XYZ file of C-alpha atoms in Angstrom:
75
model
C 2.103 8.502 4.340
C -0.635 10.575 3.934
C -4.533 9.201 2.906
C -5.190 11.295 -0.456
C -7.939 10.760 -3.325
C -5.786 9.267 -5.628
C -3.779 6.613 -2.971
C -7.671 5.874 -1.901
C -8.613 5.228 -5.443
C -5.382 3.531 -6.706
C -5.882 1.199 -3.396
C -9.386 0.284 -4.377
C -8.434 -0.765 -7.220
C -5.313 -2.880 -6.408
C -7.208 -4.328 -3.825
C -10.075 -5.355 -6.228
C -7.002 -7.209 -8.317
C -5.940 -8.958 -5.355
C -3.183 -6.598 -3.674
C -3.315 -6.501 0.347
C -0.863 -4.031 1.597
C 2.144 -1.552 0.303
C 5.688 -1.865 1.617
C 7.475 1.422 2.100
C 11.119 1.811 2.451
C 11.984 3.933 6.320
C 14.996 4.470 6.903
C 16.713 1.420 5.164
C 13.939 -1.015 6.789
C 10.560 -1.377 5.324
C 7.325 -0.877 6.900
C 3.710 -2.414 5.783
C 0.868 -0.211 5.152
C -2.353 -2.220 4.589
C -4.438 -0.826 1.922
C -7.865 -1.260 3.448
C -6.315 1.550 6.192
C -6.054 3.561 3.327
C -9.058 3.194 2.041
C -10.544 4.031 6.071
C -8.210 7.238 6.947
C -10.013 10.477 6.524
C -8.313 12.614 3.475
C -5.346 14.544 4.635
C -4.733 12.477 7.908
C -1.864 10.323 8.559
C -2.428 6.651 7.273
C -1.353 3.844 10.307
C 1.849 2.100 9.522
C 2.095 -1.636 10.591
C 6.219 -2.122 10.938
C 7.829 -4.837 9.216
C 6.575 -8.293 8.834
C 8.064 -11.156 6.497
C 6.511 -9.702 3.447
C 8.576 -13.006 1.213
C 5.712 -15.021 1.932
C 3.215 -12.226 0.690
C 5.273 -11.470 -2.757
C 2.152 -11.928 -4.678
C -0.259 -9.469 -2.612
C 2.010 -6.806 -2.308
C 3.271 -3.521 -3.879
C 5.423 -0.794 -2.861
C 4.224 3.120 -2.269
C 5.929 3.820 -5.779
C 3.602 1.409 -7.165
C 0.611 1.879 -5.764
C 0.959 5.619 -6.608
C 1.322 4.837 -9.997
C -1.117 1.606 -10.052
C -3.298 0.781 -13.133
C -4.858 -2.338 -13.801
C -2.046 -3.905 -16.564
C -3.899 -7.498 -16.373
């Protein structure tokens, strides 16, 4: 994925409500992007995927691209 204003801005804020990374589906496998890498990619430049970790455990503090695209604080 690709650091833009609005991913930058939507990650701020899910981070602020407790959200560390976004899962996105590759290829039938998923793949972590944290959100604070996000936040620290220059605009325009790719954003540094992490692979797949056991994201069960992390149910809570995640969200998938979809999500975070179209985040706003619901709480």
């Amino acid at each position: 994925m690709k650091a833009t204003w609005r991913a930058k801005f939507n990650a701020l804020c899910a981070m602020n409500d407790g959200y560390t990374f976004i899962t996105i589906k590759r290829c039938n496998d998923l793949t972590t992007v944290w959100l604070d890498e996000i936040i620290s990619t220059a605009n325009g430049h790719t954003v540094l995927e992490s692979g797949k970790i056991k994201y069960e455990k992390f149910k809570n503090e995640c969200l998938t691209y979809r999500e975070l695209m179209n985040y706003s604080k619901n709480k």
